[in-house]
Short mmCIF file of C-alpha atoms in Angstrom, two decimals:
data_model
loop_
_atom_site.label_atom_id
_atom_site.label_comp_id
_atom_site.label_asym_id
_atom_site.label_seq_id
_atom_site.Cartn_x
_atom_site.Cartn_y
_atom_site.Cartn_z
CA MET G 20 -15.65 -13.91 -24.78
CA LYS G 21 -14.67 -10.77 -22.82
CA THR G 22 -17.77 -7.72 -22.08
CA GLU G 23 -17.62 -4.19 -21.30
CA VAL G 24 -19.73 -2.60 -19.17
CA ILE G 25 -20.28 1.51 -18.34
CA TYR G 26 -21.43 2.76 -15.49
CA LEU G 27 -22.81 6.44 -14.64
CA VAL G 28 -22.23 7.14 -11.39
CA PHE G 29 -24.31 9.92 -10.30
CA THR G 30 -23.47 11.38 -6.91
CA ASN G 31 -23.45 14.51 -4.49
CA ARG G 32 -20.20 13.28 -3.18
CA PHE G 33 -18.53 13.87 -5.90
CA THR G 34 -14.79 14.52 -5.22
CA GLU G 35 -14.90 11.97 -1.94
CA ASP G 36 -16.21 9.17 -4.18
CA ILE G 37 -13.56 10.04 -6.77
CA ILE G 38 -10.97 10.00 -4.32
CA GLN G 39 -12.42 6.58 -2.78
CA PHE G 40 -12.27 4.93 -6.48
CA GLN G 41 -9.14 5.77 -6.87
CA ILE G 42 -7.50 4.31 -3.66
CA GLU G 43 -9.93 1.25 -3.99
CA ASN G 44 -8.71 0.47 -7.42
CA ASP G 45 -4.88 1.46 -7.19
CA LEU G 46 -4.94 4.28 -9.47
CA LYS G 47 -2.10 7.00 -8.81
CA GLU G 48 -4.55 9.71 -9.41
CA ARG G 49 -6.19 11.21 -6.94
CA GLY G 50 -9.32 13.79 -7.13
CA HIS G 51 -10.28 15.80 -10.22
CA SER G 52 -9.15 18.65 -12.18
CA ASP G 53 -10.68 22.11 -10.82
CA GLY G 54 -14.04 22.84 -12.39
CA ALA G 55 -15.04 19.56 -13.56
CA VAL G 56 -18.26 18.30 -13.41
CA GLY G 57 -17.31 14.55 -14.51
CA LYS G 58 -14.82 12.29 -14.56
CA ALA G 59 -14.12 8.81 -15.99
CA PHE G 60 -12.23 5.93 -15.65
CA HIS G 61 -11.67 2.10 -16.58
CA VAL G 62 -10.62 -0.83 -14.44
CA ILE G 63 -10.11 -4.70 -15.51
CA ASP G 64 -11.74 -6.80 -13.08
CA ASP G 65 -10.43 -10.52 -12.12
CA ASP G 66 -12.45 -12.09 -14.63
CA GLY G 67 -10.90 -10.10 -17.37
CA ILE G 68 -14.13 -7.55 -17.86
CA LYS G 69 -13.02 -4.17 -18.25
CA LYS G 70 -15.99 -1.75 -16.57
CA ASN G 71 -15.96 1.71 -17.34
CA TYR G 72 -17.08 4.38 -14.51
CA VAL G 73 -18.18 7.91 -15.59
CA PHE G 74 -18.61 10.14 -11.98
CA LEU G 75 -21.15 12.89 -12.18
CA GLN G 76 -22.29 15.42 -9.99
CA LEU G 77 -25.32 15.00 -9.19
CA ASP G 78 -26.69 18.60 -8.89
CA ARG G 79 -25.36 19.25 -12.15
CA PHE G 80 -26.87 16.35 -14.00
CA SER G 81 -30.24 15.31 -12.33
CA LYS G 82 -32.24 16.66 -15.00
CA VAL G 83 -30.76 13.13 -17.08
CA LEU G 84 -32.49 11.29 -14.88
CA ASN G 85 -36.05 13.35 -14.88
CA SER G 86 -36.15 14.94 -18.34
CA ARG G 87 -36.49 14.13 -22.04
CA ILE G 88 -33.43 13.66 -24.17
CA THR G 89 -34.76 17.33 -25.87
CA ASP G 90 -34.44 18.96 -22.79
CA CYS G 91 -30.76 18.24 -21.32
CA TYR G 92 -28.69 18.23 -24.46
CA ILE G 93 -25.97 19.97 -23.08
CA GLU G 94 -25.51 17.50 -20.13
CA LEU G 95 -25.48 14.42 -22.32
CA SER G 96 -22.88 16.16 -24.42
CA VAL G 97 -20.71 16.36 -21.16
CA ILE G 98 -21.47 12.45 -20.67
CA ILE G 99 -20.68 11.72 -24.21
CA HIS G 100 -17.24 13.76 -23.57
CA GLU G 101 -16.39 11.21 -20.48
CA ILE G 102 -17.33 8.19 -22.37
CA GLY G 103 -14.98 9.44 -25.43
CA HIS G 104 -12.33 9.89 -22.54
CA ILE G 105 -12.93 5.91 -21.92
CA TYR G 106 -12.43 4.81 -25.73
CA ASP G 107 -9.63 7.25 -26.50
CA GLY G 108 -7.72 5.67 -22.92
CA GLU G 109 -7.52 2.55 -24.84
CA GLN G 110 -5.05 4.08 -27.29
CA VAL G 111 -3.25 6.81 -25.28
CA ASP G 112 -3.30 5.04 -22.08
CA LYS G 113 -0.89 2.41 -23.63
CA LEU G 114 1.41 5.36 -24.63
CA PHE G 115 1.23 8.25 -22.38
CA PRO G 116 1.75 8.11 -18.39
CA HIS G 117 -1.56 10.19 -16.39
CA THR G 118 1.56 12.52 -15.96
CA PHE G 119 5.01 13.10 -17.03
CA ASP G 120 5.95 13.90 -13.55
CA ASP G 121 8.14 10.90 -12.84
CA PHE G 122 8.55 9.52 -16.68
CA LYS G 123 12.30 8.81 -17.13
CA GLY G 124 14.37 9.46 -20.03
CA ILE G 125 13.24 13.38 -20.44
CA THR G 126 14.12 16.72 -19.00
CA ARG G 127 12.63 19.14 -16.42
CA LEU G 128 11.06 21.20 -19.34
CA GLN G 129 9.78 18.23 -21.39
CA ILE G 130 7.50 17.30 -18.24
CA PRO G 131 4.87 20.38 -18.62
CA LEU G 132 5.45 20.45 -22.16
CA TYR G 133 4.47 16.77 -22.39
CA ASP G 134 1.74 17.15 -20.07
CA ILE G 135 0.27 20.00 -21.55
CA SER G 136 0.33 18.17 -25.09
CA LYS G 137 -1.70 15.32 -23.87
CA ASN G 138 -3.82 17.22 -22.36
CA ALA G 139 -4.48 18.95 -25.34
CA TRP G 140 -5.18 16.06 -27.25
CA LEU G 141 -7.51 13.99 -24.79
CA GLU G 142 -9.80 17.13 -24.82
CA PHE G 143 -9.84 17.34 -28.83
CA LYS G 144 -10.35 13.76 -29.12
CA ALA G 145 -13.13 13.41 -26.20
CA ASN G 146 -15.34 16.71 -28.10
CA ASP G 147 -14.57 15.23 -31.70
CA PHE G 148 -16.16 11.92 -30.13
CA VAL G 149 -19.51 14.55 -28.72
CA GLY G 150 -19.65 15.83 -32.23
CA ASN G 151 -19.29 12.98 -34.31
CA SER G 152 -22.92 11.70 -31.67
CA LEU G 153 -24.51 14.33 -32.31
CA LYS G 154 -25.39 13.38 -35.83
CA ALA G 155 -27.54 10.35 -34.17
CA TYR G 156 -29.71 13.05 -32.36
CA ARG G 157 -30.78 15.31 -35.04
CA HIS G 158 -33.86 13.37 -35.96
CA LEU G 159 -34.89 14.91 -32.21
CA GLU G 160 -33.74 18.45 -33.34
CA PHE G 161 -30.53 18.11 -30.72
CA GLY G 162 -28.56 19.11 -33.94
CA LYS G 163 -30.57 22.69 -34.23
CA LYS G 164 -29.23 23.06 -29.98
CA LEU G 165 -25.56 22.78 -31.20
CA SER G 166 -24.93 26.29 -30.79
CA ASP G 167 -25.80 25.83 -27.02
CA VAL G 168 -23.70 23.17 -26.94
CA TYR G 169 -20.80 24.73 -28.47
CA GLY G 170 -21.58 27.55 -25.93
CA SER G 171 -21.46 25.66 -23.08
CA PHE G 172 -17.76 24.36 -23.71
CA ALA G 173 -16.30 27.61 -25.37
CA ILE G 174 -17.37 29.89 -22.47
CA GLU G 175 -14.52 28.13 -20.33
CA LEU G 176 -11.97 29.33 -23.55
CA ILE G 177 -13.74 32.99 -23.55
CA LYS G 178 -12.72 33.43 -19.91
CA ASP G 179 -9.37 32.56 -20.83
CA ILE G 180 -8.90 34.88 -23.44
CA MET G 181 -10.81 37.94 -21.50
CA LYS G 182 -7.91 37.36 -18.75
CA PHE G 183 -4.98 36.64 -21.10
CA ASN G 184 -2.70 39.80 -21.22
CA ASP G 185 -3.52 40.50 -17.75
CA ARG G 186 -2.12 36.54 -16.66
CA VAL G 187 1.11 37.02 -19.29
CA GLU G 188 2.15 40.35 -17.33
CA LEU G 189 1.77 38.51 -13.82
CA ALA G 190 3.96 35.76 -15.32
CA LYS G 191 6.37 37.91 -16.54
CA THR G 192 6.57 39.93 -12.84
CA GLU G 193 7.07 36.11 -11.40
CA VAL G 194 9.70 35.03 -14.19
CA VAL G 195 11.58 38.72 -12.79
CA ASN G 196 11.05 37.82 -9.17
CA THR G 197 11.64 33.90 -9.40
CA SER G 198 13.41 32.58 -12.60
CA GLU G 199 10.40 29.84 -12.78
CA CYS G 200 7.01 30.71 -13.87
CA LEU G 201 3.98 28.14 -12.92
CA GLU G 202 1.66 31.11 -14.57
CA ILE G 203 2.84 30.92 -17.98
CA GLN G 204 2.62 26.89 -17.52
CA ASN G 205 -0.81 26.91 -16.08
CA LEU G 206 -2.29 29.79 -18.70
CA THR G 207 -0.97 27.72 -21.73
CA ASN G 208 -2.45 24.46 -20.07
CA SER G 209 -5.61 25.97 -19.86
CA LEU G 210 -5.88 28.08 -22.99
CA PHE G 211 -4.81 24.50 -25.47
CA TYR G 212 -7.09 22.39 -22.92
CA PHE G 213 -10.25 24.59 -23.98
CA SER G 214 -9.26 25.53 -27.42
CA SER G 215 -8.92 22.12 -27.67
CA GLN G 216 -12.33 21.06 -26.68
CA VAL G 217 -14.14 23.57 -28.76
CA PHE G 218 -12.11 22.56 -31.81
CA GLY G 219 -12.50 19.27 -31.18
CA LEU G 220 -16.72 19.36 -31.40
CA ILE G 221 -16.07 21.57 -34.42
CA HIS G 222 -14.34 19.15 -36.03
CA GLY G 223 -16.58 16.64 -35.25
CA VAL G 224 -19.59 18.25 -36.30
CA ALA G 225 -17.86 19.26 -39.31
CA ASN G 226 -17.91 15.59 -40.80
CA TYR G 227 -22.14 16.40 -41.03
CA LEU G 228 -22.35 20.30 -41.13
CA ASN G 229 -20.75 23.33 -42.41
CA THR G 230 -18.84 24.99 -38.93
CA ALA G 231 -17.12 27.23 -41.23
CA GLU G 232 -18.97 29.74 -39.70
CA ILE G 233 -18.34 29.09 -35.85
CA TYR G 234 -14.57 28.39 -36.74
CA GLU G 235 -14.47 32.04 -38.59
CA ALA G 236 -16.04 33.59 -35.69
CA LEU G 237 -13.91 32.05 -33.00
CA VAL G 238 -10.53 32.76 -35.01
CA LEU G 239 -11.63 36.32 -35.39
CA GLU G 240 -12.15 36.59 -31.37
CA LEU G 241 -8.69 35.44 -31.06
CA GLU G 242 -6.90 37.15 -33.38
CA LYS G 243 -8.05 40.40 -31.01
CA PHE G 244 -5.54 39.04 -28.35
CA GLY G 245 -2.86 37.92 -31.20
CA LEU G 246 -3.72 34.23 -30.64
CA SER G 247 -5.29 33.21 -33.84
CA LYS G 248 -1.74 32.03 -35.16
CA VAL G 249 -0.91 29.94 -32.74
CA PHE G 250 -4.38 28.20 -32.69
CA MET G 251 -4.74 27.53 -36.00
CA SER G 252 -1.61 25.75 -35.71
CA LEU G 253 -2.76 23.97 -33.15
CA VAL G 254 -5.70 22.66 -34.77
CA GLN G 255 -3.45 21.80 -37.80
CA GLU G 256 -1.60 19.63 -35.75
CA LEU G 257 -4.46 17.88 -33.65
CA ILE G 258 -6.29 17.43 -37.12
CA HIS G 259 -2.79 16.07 -38.08
CA LEU G 260 -2.63 13.54 -34.80
CA GLN G 261 -6.51 12.52 -35.84
CA ALA G 262 -5.47 11.29 -39.26
CA SER G 263 -2.39 9.05 -37.57
CA TYR G 264 -4.61 8.01 -34.68
CA GLY G 265 -3.84 4.26 -34.38
CA ASN G 266 -0.87 4.26 -35.61
CA TRP G 267 1.14 6.31 -33.17
CA GLU G 268 4.58 4.61 -31.72
CA ASP G 269 5.21 6.57 -28.57
CA TYR G 270 4.95 9.61 -26.82
CA LYS G 271 6.92 11.04 -29.14
CA VAL G 272 3.99 11.87 -31.20
CA LEU G 273 3.41 14.75 -28.85
CA ASP G 274 6.59 16.31 -30.03
CA LYS G 275 5.03 18.90 -32.42
CA LEU G 276 2.68 20.08 -30.28
CA CYS G 277 5.47 20.82 -27.79
CA ALA G 278 7.31 22.27 -30.24
CA LEU G 279 4.51 24.67 -30.45
CA ILE G 280 4.31 25.93 -26.83
CA LEU G 281 7.77 26.87 -26.81
CA ASP G 282 6.99 28.66 -30.10
CA PHE G 283 4.40 30.28 -28.33
CA TRP G 284 6.23 30.69 -25.18
CA LYS G 285 8.78 33.00 -26.98
CA GLU G 286 6.42 35.02 -28.79
CA LEU G 287 5.10 36.28 -25.44
CA GLY G 288 8.61 37.26 -24.47
CA PHE G 289 9.76 34.30 -22.63
CA LYS G 290 12.85 31.85 -22.81
CA VAL G 291 13.41 29.02 -20.74
CA ASP G 292 16.36 26.51 -20.63
CA ASP G 293 16.21 22.15 -20.00
CA LYS G 294 15.82 22.71 -15.97
CA LEU G 295 12.67 24.58 -16.69
CA TYR G 296 14.14 28.44 -15.27
CA PHE G 297 12.61 31.28 -17.13
CA SER G 298 13.86 34.66 -18.33
CA LEU G 299 12.77 37.53 -20.39
CA LEU G 300 13.80 37.75 -23.86
CA ASN G 301 15.36 40.70 -25.02
CA ILE G 302 14.13 42.56 -28.01
CA SER G 303 16.33 41.60 -30.18
CA GLU G 304 16.12 37.82 -29.32
CA ASN G 305 12.27 37.54 -29.90
#
């Protein structure tokens, strides 16, 4: 019978140890996303044993090693998030490449669309796992500190929202000057990434607590920047994917999220062709 283990690796050489691990295990990926404090991997050894590793920045997670569980609920929620990636990987690794950069049969435009969509799903599912897991800690008054856990994930989304208008204008300037636009791709990836984390947490917690007030407050904040429509559509599609989870056939399950991104860009005044060349829409086209 095959077994499975999880190792938590607390390190003060976070980036270096991750890269070394990736090289030693012949993984294509190198490094981690900007601002990451945790990173999950799984490998199968020669005996067929699945070994899962969660690398954690020691200075950010030392409290877990020296405190009671009720004193480190935010740190634990991040660890649970990374473990959520491990178990979601059993489903998505069969269907999605690490990146669509070298994926055959898709256009240049579809590469960022699929990558952004995939990242949104991964973050939603990992935090849905967090939200569901917090139920087990309610007897430790863990659930009462949910607002702090929510805030720890929401803060990055709030930062993006506050810079949203300025970054859209920067993206338009980039399009005028080069016809290429990394700024709007990066902005969209960041917004979808962090909002999917927040919505995933809300969705998971909603299985045992009323989260309507938190959700409505977030939607009101998004409305101030004209973002509520796109993100309500994002939530609906992520929940739809969750409902069919385990029965996906291939990467095209992300097609509706890709279409949502294109609609979002159009609403912001951008059009883009299959070669990933951007231009600005005329008023009559928008």
